[in-house]
Coordinates of C-alpha atoms in Angstrom, one line a residue:
X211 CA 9.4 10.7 1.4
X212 CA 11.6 13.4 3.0
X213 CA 9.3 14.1 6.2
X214 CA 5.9 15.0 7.7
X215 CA 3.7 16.3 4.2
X216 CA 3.2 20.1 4.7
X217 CA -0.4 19.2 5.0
X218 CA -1.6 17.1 7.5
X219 CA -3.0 14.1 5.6
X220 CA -4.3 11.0 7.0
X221 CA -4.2 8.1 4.8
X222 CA -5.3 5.0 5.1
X223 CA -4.0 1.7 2.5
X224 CA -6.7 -0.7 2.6
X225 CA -5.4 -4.3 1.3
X226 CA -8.4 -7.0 0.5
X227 CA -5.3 -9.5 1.7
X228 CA -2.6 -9.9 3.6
X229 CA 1.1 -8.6 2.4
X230 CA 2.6 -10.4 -0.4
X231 CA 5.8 -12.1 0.2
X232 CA 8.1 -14.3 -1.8
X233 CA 6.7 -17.7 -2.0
X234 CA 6.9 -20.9 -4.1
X235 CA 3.5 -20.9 -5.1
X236 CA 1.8 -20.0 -8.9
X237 CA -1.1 -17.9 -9.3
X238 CA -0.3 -14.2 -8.9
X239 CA 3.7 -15.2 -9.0
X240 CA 5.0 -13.2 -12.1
X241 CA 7.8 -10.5 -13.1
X242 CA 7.2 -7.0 -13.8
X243 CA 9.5 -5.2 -15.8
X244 CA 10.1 -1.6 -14.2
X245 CA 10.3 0.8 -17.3
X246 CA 11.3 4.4 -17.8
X247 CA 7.8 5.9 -17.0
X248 CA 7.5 3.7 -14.1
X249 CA 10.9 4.8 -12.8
X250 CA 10.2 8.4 -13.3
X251 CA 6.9 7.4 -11.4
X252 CA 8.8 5.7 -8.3
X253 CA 11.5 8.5 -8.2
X254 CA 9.2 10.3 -6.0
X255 CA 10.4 8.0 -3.2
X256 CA 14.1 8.8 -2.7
X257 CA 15.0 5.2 -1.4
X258 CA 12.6 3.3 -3.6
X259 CA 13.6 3.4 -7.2
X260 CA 17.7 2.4 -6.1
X261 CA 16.1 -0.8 -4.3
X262 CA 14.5 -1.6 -7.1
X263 CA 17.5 -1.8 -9.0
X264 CA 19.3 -3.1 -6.7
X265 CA 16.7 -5.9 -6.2
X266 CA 16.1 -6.5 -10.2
X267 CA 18.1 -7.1 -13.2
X268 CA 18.6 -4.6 -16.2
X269 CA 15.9 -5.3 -19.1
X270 CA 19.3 -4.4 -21.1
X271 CA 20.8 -6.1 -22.9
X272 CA 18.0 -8.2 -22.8
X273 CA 19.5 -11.8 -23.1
X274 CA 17.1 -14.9 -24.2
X275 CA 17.9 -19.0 -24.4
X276 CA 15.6 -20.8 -26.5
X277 CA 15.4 -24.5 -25.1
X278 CA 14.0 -26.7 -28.9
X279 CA 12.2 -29.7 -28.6
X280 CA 15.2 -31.4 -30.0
X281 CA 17.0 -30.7 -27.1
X282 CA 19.1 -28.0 -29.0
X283 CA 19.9 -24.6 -27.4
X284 CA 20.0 -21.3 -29.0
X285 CA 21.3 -18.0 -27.0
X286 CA 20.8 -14.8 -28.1
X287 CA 22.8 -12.1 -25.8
X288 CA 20.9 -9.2 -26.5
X289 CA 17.6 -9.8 -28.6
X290 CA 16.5 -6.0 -28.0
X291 CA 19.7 -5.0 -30.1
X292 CA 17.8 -5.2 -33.5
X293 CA 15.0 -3.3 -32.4
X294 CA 17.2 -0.2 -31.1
X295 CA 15.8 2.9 -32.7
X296 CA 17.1 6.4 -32.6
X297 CA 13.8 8.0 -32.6
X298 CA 12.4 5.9 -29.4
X299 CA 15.6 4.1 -28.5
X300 CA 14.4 1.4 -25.7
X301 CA 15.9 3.2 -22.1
X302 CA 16.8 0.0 -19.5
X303 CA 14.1 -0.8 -16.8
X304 CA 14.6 -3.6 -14.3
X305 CA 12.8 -7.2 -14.2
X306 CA 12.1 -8.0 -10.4
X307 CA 9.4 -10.6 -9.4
X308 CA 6.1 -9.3 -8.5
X309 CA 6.3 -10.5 -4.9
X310 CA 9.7 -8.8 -4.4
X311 CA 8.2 -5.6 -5.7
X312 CA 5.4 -5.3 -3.3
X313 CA 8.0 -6.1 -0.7
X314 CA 9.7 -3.0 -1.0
X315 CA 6.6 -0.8 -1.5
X316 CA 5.5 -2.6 1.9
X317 CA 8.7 -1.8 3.5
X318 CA 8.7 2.0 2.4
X319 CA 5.1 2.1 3.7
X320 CA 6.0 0.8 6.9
X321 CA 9.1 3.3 7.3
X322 CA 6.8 6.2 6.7
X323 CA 4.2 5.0 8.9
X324 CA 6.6 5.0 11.8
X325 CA 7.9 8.5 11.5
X326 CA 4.6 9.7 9.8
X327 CA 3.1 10.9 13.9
X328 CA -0.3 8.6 12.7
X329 CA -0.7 10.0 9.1
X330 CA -0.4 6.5 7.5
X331 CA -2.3 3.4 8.4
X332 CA -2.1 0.5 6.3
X333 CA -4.7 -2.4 7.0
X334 CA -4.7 -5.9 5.4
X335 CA -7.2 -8.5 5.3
X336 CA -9.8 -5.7 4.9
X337 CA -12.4 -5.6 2.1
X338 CA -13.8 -2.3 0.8
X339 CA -17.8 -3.3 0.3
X340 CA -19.8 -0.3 -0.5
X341 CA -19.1 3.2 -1.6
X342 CA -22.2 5.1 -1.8
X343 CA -23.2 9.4 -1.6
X344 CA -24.7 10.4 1.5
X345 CA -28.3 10.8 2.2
X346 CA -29.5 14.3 1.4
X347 CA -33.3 15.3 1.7
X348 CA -34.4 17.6 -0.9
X349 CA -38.1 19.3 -1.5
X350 CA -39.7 18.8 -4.4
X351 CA -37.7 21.9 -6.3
X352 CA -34.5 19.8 -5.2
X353 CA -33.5 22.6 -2.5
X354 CA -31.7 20.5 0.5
X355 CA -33.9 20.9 3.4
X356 CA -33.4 19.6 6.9
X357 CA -32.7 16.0 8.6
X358 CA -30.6 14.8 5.4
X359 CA -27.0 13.9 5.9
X360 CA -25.4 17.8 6.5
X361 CA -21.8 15.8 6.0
X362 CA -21.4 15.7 1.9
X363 CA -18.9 13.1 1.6
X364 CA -19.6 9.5 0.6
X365 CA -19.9 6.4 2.7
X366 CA -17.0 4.0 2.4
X367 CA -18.0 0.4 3.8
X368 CA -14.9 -1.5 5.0
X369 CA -15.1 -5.1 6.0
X370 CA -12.4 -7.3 8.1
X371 CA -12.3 -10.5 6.4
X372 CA -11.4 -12.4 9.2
X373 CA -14.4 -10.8 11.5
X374 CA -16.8 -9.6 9.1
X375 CA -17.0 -6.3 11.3
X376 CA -18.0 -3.7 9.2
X377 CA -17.6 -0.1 9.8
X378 CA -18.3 3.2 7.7
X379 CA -15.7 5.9 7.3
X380 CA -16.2 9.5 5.4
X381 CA -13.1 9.9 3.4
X382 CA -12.1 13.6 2.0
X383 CA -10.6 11.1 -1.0
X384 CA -11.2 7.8 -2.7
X385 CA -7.8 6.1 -4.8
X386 CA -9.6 3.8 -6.6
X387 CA -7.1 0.7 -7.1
X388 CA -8.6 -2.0 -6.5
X389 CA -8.7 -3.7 -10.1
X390 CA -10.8 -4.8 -12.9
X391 CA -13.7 -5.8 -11.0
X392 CA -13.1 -2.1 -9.4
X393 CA -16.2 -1.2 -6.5
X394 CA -14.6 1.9 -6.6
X395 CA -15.3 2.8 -10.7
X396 CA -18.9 1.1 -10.5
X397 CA -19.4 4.0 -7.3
X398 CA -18.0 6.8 -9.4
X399 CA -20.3 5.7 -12.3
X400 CA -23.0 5.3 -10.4
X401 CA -22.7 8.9 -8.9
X402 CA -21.8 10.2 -12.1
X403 CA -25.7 8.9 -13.8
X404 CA -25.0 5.3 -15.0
X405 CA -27.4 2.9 -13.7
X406 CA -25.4 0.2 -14.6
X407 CA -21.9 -0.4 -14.4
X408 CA -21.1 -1.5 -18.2
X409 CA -22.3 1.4 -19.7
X410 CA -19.9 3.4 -17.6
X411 CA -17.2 1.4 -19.2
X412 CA -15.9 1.1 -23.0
X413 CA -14.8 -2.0 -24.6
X414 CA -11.9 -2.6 -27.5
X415 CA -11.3 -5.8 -29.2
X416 CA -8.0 -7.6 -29.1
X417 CA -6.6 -10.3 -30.8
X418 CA -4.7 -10.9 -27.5
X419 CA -8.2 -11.2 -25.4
X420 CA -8.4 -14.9 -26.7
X421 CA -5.2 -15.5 -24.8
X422 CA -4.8 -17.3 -21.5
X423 CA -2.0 -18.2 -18.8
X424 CA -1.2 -19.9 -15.6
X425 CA 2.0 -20.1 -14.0
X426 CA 4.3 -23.0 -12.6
X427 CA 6.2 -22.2 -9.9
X428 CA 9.7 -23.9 -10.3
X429 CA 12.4 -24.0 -7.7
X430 CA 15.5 -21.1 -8.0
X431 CA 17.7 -21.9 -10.6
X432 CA 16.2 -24.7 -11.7
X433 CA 18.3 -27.8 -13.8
X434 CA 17.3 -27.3 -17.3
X435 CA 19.2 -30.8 -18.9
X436 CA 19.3 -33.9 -17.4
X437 CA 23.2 -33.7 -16.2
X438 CA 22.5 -30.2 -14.3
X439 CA 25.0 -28.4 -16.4
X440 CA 23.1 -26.1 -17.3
X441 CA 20.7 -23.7 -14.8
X442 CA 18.2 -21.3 -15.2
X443 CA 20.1 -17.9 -14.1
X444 CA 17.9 -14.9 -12.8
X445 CA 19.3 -12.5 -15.1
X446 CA 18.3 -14.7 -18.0
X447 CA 14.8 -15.4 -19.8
X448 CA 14.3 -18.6 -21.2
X449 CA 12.1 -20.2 -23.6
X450 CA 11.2 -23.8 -23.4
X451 CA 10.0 -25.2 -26.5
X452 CA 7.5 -28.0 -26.7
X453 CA 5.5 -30.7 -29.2
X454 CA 2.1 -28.6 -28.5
X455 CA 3.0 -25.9 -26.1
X456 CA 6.2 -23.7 -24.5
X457 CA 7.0 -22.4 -20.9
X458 CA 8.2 -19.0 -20.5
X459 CA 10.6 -17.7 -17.8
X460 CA 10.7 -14.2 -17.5
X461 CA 13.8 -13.0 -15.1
X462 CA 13.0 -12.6 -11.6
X463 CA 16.0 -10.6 -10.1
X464 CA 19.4 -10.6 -8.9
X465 CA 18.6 -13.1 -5.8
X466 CA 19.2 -16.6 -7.0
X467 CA 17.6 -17.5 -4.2
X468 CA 14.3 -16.9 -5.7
X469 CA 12.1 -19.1 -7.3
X470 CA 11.5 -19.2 -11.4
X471 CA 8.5 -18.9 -12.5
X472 CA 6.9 -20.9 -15.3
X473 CA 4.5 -19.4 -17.5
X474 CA 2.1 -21.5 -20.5
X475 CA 0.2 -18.8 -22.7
X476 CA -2.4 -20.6 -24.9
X477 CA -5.7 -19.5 -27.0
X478 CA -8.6 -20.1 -23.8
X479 CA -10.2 -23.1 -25.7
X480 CA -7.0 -24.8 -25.9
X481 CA -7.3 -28.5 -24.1
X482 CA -4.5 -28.1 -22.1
X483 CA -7.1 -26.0 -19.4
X484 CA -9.1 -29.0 -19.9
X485 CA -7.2 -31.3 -17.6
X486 CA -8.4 -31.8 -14.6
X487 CA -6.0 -34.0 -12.0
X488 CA -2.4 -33.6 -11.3
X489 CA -1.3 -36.8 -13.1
X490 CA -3.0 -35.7 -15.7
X491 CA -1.2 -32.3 -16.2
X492 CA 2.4 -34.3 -15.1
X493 CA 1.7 -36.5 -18.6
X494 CA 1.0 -33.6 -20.8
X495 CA 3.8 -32.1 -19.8
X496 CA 6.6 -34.8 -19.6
X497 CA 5.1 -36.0 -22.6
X498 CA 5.1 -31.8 -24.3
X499 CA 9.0 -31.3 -22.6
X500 CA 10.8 -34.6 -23.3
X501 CA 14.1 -33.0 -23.2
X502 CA 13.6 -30.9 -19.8
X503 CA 14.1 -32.7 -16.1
X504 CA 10.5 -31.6 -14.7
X505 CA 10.6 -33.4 -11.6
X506 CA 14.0 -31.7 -10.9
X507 CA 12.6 -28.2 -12.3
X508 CA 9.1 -28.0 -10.4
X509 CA 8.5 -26.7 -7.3
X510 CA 6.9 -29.1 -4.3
X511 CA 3.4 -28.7 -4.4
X512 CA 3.7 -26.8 -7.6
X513 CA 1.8 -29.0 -10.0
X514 CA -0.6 -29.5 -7.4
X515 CA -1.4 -25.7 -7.3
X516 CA -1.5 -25.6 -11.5
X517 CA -3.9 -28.2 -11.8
X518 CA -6.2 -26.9 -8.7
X519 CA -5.6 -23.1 -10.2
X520 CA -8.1 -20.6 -12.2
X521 CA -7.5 -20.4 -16.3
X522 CA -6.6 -16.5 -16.3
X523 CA -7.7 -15.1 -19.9
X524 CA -6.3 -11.8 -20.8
X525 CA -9.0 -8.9 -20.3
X526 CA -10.0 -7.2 -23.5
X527 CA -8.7 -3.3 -23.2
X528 CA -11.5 -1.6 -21.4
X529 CA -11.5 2.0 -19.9
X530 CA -14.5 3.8 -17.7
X531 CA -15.8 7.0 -19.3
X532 CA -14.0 9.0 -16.4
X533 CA -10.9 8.4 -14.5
X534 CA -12.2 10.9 -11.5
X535 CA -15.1 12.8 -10.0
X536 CA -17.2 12.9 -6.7
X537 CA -19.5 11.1 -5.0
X538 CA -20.8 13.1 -3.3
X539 CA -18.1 15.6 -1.9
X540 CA -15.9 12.9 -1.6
X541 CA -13.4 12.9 -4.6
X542 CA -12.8 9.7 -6.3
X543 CA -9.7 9.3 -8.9
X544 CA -8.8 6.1 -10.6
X545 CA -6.0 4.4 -11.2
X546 CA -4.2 0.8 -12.4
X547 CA -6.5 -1.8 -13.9
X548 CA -9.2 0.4 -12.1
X549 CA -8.5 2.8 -14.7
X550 CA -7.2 0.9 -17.3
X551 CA -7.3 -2.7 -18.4
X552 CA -5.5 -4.5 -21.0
X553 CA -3.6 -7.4 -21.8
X554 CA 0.4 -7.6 -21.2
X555 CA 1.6 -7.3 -24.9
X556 CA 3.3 -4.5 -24.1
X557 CA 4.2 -4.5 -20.5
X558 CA 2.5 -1.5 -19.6
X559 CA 0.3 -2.7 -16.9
X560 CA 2.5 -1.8 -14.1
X561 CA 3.7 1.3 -15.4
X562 CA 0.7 2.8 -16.8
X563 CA -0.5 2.5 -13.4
X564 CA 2.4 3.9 -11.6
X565 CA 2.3 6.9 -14.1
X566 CA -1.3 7.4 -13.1
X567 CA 0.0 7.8 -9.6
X568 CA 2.6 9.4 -10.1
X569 CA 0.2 12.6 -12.0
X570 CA -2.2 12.2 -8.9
X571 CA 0.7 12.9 -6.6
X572 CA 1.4 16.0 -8.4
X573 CA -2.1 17.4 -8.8
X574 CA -2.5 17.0 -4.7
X575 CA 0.5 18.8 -4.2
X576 CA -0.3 21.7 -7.0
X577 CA -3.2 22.1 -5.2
X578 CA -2.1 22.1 -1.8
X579 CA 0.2 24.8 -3.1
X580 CA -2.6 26.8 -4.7
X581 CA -4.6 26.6 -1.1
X582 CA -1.8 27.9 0.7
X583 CA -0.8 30.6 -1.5
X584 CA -4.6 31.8 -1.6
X585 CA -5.2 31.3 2.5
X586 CA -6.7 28.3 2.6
X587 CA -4.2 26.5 4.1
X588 CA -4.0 28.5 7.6
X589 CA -1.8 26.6 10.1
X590 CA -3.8 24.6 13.0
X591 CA -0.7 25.2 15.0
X592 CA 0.6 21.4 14.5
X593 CA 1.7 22.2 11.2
X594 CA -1.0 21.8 8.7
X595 CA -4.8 21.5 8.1
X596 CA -7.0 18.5 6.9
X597 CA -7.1 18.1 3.4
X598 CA -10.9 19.4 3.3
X599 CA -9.9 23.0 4.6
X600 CA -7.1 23.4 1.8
X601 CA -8.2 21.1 -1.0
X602 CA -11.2 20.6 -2.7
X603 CA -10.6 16.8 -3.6
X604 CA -13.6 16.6 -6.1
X605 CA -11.4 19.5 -8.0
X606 CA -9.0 17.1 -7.6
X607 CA -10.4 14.6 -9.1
X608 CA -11.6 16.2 -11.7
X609 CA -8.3 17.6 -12.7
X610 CA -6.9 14.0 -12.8
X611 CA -9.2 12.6 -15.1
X612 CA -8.6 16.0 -17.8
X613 CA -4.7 15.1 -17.3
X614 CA -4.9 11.8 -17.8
X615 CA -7.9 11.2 -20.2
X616 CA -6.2 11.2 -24.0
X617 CA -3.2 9.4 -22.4
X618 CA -5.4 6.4 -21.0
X619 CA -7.3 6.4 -24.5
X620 CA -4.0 6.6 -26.5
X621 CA -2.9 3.5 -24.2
X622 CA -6.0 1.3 -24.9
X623 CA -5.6 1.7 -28.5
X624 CA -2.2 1.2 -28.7
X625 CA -2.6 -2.0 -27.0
X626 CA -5.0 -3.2 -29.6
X627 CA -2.7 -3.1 -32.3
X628 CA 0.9 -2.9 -30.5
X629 CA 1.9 -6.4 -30.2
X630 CA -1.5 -8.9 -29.5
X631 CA -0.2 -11.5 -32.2
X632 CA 3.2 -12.6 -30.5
X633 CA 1.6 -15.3 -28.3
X634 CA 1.4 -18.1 -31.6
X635 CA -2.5 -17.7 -31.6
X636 CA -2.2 -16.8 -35.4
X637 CA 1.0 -18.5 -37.0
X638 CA 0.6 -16.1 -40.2
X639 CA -0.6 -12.6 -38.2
X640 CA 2.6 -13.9 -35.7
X641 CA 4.8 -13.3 -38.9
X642 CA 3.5 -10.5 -40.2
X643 CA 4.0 -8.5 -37.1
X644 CA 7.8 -9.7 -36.6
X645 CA 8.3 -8.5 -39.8
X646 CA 6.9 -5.1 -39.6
X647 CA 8.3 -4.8 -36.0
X648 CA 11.7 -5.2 -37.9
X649 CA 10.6 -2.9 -40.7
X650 CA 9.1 -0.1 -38.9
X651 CA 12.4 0.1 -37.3
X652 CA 14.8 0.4 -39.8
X653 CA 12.4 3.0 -41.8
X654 CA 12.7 5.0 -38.4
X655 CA 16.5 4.8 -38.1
X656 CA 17.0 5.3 -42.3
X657 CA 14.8 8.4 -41.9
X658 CA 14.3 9.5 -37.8
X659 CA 12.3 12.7 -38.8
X660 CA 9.5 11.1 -41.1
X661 CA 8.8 7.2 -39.5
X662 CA 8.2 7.0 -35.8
X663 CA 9.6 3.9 -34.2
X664 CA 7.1 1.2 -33.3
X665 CA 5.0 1.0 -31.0
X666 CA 6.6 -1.7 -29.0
X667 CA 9.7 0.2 -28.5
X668 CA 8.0 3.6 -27.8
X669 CA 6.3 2.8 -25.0
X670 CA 9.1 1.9 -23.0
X671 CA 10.1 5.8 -22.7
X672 CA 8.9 8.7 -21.0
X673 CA 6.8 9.8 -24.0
X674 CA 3.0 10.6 -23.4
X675 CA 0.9 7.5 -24.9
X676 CA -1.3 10.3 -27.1
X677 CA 2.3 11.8 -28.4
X678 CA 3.1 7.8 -28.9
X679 CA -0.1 7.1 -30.5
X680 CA 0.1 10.5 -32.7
X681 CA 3.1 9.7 -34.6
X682 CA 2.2 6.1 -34.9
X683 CA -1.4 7.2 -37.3
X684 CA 1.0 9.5 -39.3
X685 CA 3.2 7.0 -39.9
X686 CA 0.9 4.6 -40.9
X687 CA -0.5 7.0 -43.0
X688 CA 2.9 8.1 -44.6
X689 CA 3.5 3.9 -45.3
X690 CA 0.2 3.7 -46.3
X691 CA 0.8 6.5 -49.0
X692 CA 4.3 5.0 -50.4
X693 CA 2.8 1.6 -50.3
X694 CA 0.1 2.9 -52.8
X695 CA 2.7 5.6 -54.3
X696 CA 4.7 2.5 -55.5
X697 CA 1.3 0.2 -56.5
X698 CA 0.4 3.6 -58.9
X699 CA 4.0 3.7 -60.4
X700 CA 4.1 -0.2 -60.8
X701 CA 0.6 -0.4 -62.8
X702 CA 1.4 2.6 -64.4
X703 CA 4.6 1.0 -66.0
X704 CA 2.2 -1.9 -67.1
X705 CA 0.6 0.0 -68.7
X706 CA 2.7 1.6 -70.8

């Protein structure tokens, strides 16, 4: 935003598919919810963080209708009330479905590319297949010695999907985002000494890694009883209670022209994935949702694309051993499910990954400024120099991964132990959490300076995940030690 960058970048998006847009079919169709640290990421872009707003709903109050099998309705108008804390009191984000959300970041990218004089490029339907360092002859002392590759920077291999033309491009910088399967992280490893990719990555159990989802598509403000008088509103989440199994509406937005979106979150080995034909999957659930008109509810086609559609399990929280390095002289930074991966329990996925951006952004421009103010950054007379001549991007990179390092590890454990038990997979567990949830707040707001709130509330502020994490051990230690404080006192009064 706000202009040509005062150094002459040219950067290139590269999109394995085409642009999302708003459709009525499942798969990848889900909301996010747009916190404060994801806000404070997208602020960067002056018109971006007011269309998102404007596009969403408030995640406050936070208003939930609970659909029994009975057929009776329960509405809570703001369920977040109870867990307000004044320690880490929940700030308002937006809810805004997924495809409505790349919208706008496709529309700002195409704004900037138009006034950016060639700086931007963004190219869809192209596949990033190789990432490897350059070619460089040494002797047998390791010295670099002549008819090696003099260029330093690594080999990116870019396929069109629709061609299968390859080409090879030298980039000063890598952003790896390109998910949990990342090419870009299993490059950095390799340059970085791991032969293979899994020990360059680190593995945390989760309760919530059992876990798995698909989504129904269902048409915009779908009927949810028989006589039609009542409708599923954007603004509103809903949960639809069944015999075996419930369907989940998150909000979508403030269009009620957009389609709901259905979501059933069961253990993995649960038999509903076991159904195989769309008759099949229409019994199970007319027979699980007696009281809900699914014919007038589901989207054409919709059923069709659940039954044909891919069992997604919840990854277990996994992080590389760095988030940035080289390859080569290339610099390569991390970022998203690249970086970090999880499952949603506590809707940081989205966020976490605009933070990392959002850190990145500023480490380019502190270094930028750096270059300039030392000389590197002489003018070319068209008002700026490549990247190369005033940044070192491997510095870069470098510098990312020490800023974001304990945050990211602070993040994977908090997702181990924030919320994995509120999907029903363990009745008992399920309890014990609500409880505590309920608990841990009240012993924050009773005393503020001693008990942090929990963790399901502090991530949804501005706070760094390692401060978040911090206070959490010391106040599990400080329970811990009135827990025990209490057991002592009790079996000493025995005693006596």
């Amino acid at each position: 935003g706000g202009g040509r960058p005062p150094i002459a970048a040219r950067v290139t998006l590269v999109e394995s598919s085409a642009p999302p847009t708003a459709s009525l079919s499942g798969g990848r169709s889900f909301s996010y919810l747009i916190g404060p640290r994801g806000a404070a990421a997208l602020d960067r872009v002056p018109a971006l963080l007011p269309a998102i707003r404007a596009t969403g709903v408030p995640s406050r109050p936070l208003a939930i209708t609970s659909l029994a099998a009975d057929g009776s309705v329960t509405v809570n108008s703001d369920m977040g009330k109870s867990l307000q804390s004044r320690t880490a009191a929940m700030q308002p984000g937006s809810w805004l479905h997924r495809n409505a959300f790349m919208r706008l970041l496709y529309e700002q990218l195409d704004a900037a590319a138009a006034v950016g004089g060639g700086h931007l490029t963004v190219r869809t339907d192209t596949a990033c297949v190789g990432l490897a360092p350059p070619v460089v002859l040494t002797d047998d002392d390791g010295v670099p010695v002549g008819g090696g590759d003099t260029d330093r920077r690594a080999l990116l291999t870019l396929r069109n999907k629709h061609t299968g033309e390859e080409e090879v491009v030298r980039p000063d910088l890598v952003i790896g985002a390109d998910g949990v399967r990342s090419l870009v992280r299993n490059a950095l490893g390799g340059a970085l000494g791991y032969g293979d990719p899994a020990d360059f990555t680190r593995h945390y159990p989760s309760p919530a890694a059992k876990v798995a989802y698909r989504t129904l598509a269902l048409l915009p403000c779908p009927p949810l009883n028989a006589d039609g008088s009542m409708t599923a509103e954007p603004h509103m989440m809903y949960v639809c209670r069944g015999k075996a199994f419930n369907l989940g509406l998150l909000c979508v937005g403030s269009d009620p022209t957009l389609p709901r979106i259905g979501t059933v979150t069961r253990l993995a080995a649960d038999p509903i994935w076991q159904l195989r034909t769309v008759d099949e999957y229409w019994a199970a659930f007319e027979d699980n949702f007696p009281h809900l008109p699914l014919r007038q509810m589901v989207a054409p086609g919709a059923m069709e694309a659940f039954a044909a559609g891919t069992t997604v399990s919840f990854p277990t929280p996994t992080m590389p051993e760095a988030l940035g390095g080289g390859v080569g002289a290339t610099g390569v930074a991390l970022v998203g499910d690249a970086a970090h991966t999880f499952p949603p329990d506590l809707g940081q996925g989205v966020n976490a990954a605009l933070e990392d951006v959002g850190i990145l952004v500023d480490l380019l421009a502190e270094h930028a400024a750096a270059g300039r103010s030392s000389g590197d950054g002489g003018g070319d007379g068209g008002g700026g120099t490549t990247p190369s001549q005033a940044v070192d991007p491997t510095a870069v990179a470098a510098a990312y991964h020490a800023a974001r390092r304990d945050d990211v590890a602070a993040l994977i454990r908090l997702m181990q132990v924030g919320a994995p038990y509120q999907y029903g997979q363990d009745k008992v567990r399920q309890a014990l959490w609500g409880v505590s949830l309920l608990g841990r707040v009240k012993l924050a707001n009773a005393a503020p300076g001693v008990f942090a709130a929990p963790i399901f509330t502090a991530v949804n502020t501005t706070d760094g995940y390692a401060a978040i994490w911090r206070r959490e051990r010391e106040t599990r230690r400080r329970v811990m030690g009135g827990v025990l404080a209490v057991a002592a006192a009790v079996v000493a009064a025995i005693v006596r």
